[in-house]
Rosetta silent file (secondary structure, phi, psi, omega in degrees, C-alpha in Angstrom):
SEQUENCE: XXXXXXXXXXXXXXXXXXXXXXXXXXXXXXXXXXXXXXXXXXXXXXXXXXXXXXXXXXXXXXXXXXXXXXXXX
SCORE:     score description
SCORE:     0.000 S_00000001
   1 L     0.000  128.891  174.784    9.229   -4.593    5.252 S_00000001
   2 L   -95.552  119.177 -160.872    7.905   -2.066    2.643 S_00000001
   3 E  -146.235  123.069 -160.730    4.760   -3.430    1.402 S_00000001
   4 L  -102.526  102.291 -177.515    2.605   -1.081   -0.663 S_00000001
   5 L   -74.819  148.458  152.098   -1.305   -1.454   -0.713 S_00000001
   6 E  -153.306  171.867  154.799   -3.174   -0.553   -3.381 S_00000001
   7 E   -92.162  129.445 -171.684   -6.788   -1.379   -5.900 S_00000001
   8 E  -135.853   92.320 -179.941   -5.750   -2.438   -9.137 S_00000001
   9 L    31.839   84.875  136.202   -9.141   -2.740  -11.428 S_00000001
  10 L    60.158   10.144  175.436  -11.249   -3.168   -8.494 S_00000001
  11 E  -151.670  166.957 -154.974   -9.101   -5.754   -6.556 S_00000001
  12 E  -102.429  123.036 -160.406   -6.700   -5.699   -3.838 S_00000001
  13 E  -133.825  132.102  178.209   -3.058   -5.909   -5.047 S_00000001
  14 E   -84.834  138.408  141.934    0.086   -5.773   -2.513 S_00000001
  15 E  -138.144  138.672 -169.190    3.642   -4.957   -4.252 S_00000001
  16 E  -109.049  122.884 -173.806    6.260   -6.021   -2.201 S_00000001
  17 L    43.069   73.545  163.892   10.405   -5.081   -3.211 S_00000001
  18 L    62.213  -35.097  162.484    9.109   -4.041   -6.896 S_00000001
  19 E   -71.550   95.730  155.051    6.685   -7.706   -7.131 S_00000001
  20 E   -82.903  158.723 -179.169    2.948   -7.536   -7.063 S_00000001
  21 E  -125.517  131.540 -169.306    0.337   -9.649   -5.942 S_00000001
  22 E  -109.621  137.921  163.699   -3.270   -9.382   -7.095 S_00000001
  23 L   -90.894  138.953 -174.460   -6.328  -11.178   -5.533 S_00000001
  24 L   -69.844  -55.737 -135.722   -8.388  -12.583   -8.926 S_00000001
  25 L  -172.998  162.852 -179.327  -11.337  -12.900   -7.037 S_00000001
  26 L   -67.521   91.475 -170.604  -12.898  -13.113   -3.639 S_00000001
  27 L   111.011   -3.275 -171.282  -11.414  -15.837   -1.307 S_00000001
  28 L   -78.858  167.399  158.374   -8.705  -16.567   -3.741 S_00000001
  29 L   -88.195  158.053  170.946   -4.819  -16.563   -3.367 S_00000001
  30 L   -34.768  142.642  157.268   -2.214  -14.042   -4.310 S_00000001
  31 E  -144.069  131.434 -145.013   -1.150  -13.904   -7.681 S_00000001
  32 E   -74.340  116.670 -154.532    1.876  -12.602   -9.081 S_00000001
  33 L  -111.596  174.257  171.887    0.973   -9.247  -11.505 S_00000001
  34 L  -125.705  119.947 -179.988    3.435   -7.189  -13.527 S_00000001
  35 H   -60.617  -60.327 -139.796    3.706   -3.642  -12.249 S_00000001
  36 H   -77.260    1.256  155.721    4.383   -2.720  -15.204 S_00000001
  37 H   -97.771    5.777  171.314    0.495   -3.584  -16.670 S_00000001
  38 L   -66.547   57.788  160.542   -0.577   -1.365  -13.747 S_00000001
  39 L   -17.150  -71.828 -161.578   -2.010    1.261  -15.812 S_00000001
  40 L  -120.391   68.413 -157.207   -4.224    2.647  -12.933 S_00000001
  41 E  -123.254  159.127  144.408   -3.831    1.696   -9.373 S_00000001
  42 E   -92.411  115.333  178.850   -4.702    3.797   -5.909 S_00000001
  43 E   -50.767  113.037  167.430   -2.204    4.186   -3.215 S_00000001
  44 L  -105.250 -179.544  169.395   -4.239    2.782    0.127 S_00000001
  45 L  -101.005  169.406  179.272   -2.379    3.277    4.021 S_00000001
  46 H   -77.769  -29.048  170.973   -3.262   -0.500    5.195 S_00000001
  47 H   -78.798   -8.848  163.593   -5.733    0.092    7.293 S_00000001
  48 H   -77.079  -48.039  172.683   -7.484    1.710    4.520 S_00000001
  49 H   -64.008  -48.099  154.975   -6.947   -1.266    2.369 S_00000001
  50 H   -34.723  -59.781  169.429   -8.012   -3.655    5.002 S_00000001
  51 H   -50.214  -71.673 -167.281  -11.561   -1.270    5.652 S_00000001
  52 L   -70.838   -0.988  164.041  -12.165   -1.922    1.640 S_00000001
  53 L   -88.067  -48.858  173.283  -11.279   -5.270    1.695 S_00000001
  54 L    -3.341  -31.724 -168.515  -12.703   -6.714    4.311 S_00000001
  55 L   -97.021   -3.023 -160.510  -15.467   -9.168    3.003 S_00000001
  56 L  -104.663   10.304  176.729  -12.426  -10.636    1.034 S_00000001
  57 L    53.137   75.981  161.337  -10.635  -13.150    3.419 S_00000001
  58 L   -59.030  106.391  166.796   -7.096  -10.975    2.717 S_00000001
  59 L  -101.807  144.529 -162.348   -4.959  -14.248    2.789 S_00000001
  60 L   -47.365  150.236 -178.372   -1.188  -13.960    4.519 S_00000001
  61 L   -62.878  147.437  171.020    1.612  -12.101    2.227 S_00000001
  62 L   -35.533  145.752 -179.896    3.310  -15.387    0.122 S_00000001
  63 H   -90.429    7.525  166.251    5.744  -16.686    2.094 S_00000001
  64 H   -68.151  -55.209 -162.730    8.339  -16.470   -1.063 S_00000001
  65 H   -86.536    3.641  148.055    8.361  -12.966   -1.040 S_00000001
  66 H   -87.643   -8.820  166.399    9.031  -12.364    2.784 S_00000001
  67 H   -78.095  -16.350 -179.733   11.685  -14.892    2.407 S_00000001
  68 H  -100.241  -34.675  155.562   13.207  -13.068   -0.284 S_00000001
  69 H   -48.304  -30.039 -173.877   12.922   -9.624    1.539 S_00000001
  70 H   -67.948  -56.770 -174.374   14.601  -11.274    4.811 S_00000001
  71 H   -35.605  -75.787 -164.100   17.584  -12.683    2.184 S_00000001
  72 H   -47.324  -14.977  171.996   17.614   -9.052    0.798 S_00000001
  73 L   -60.185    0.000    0.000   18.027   -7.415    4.165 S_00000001
C-alpha cells in the first residue's frame, strides 16, 4: 500500500491512492482533506511522522480506504 505521510498546517495528514486524511486536532479521527487545498505540506518517511506525532494517539488508517486499495489491487 502506498501511503504518503506528511504535516499539513501543523497536523498530521496521510494521503492514500490520491485521498487525504487530516487529524483536526489531538486525539481526533481522520478526516477526509482535498489535496488539492494542500498549499504547503512536508513529505515525512513514517517513522519520521510517527517521532512528530507521537503525543497524538495516530488512530488506524480508515478502514474505507484500505478496502478500496485491496478492490484496486
Amino acid at each position: 500500500m502506498d501511503i504518503r505521510f506528511m504535516i499539513w498546517l501543523d497536523r498530521p495528514t496521510i494521503v492514500v491512492s490520491g485521498q487525504a486524511y487530516v487529524m483536526a486536532g489531538l486525539r481526533l479521527p481522520w478526516t477526509r482533506a482535498s489535496v488539492h487545498d494542500m498549499d504547503s505540506v512536508e513529505l515525512l518517511s513514517e517513522t519520521e511522522f510517527r517521532q512528530r506525532f507521537a503525543g497524538w494517539a495516530i488512530p488506524p488508517i480508515p478502514d474505507a480506504v484500505l478496502e478500496r486499495r485491496s478492490h484496486a489491487a
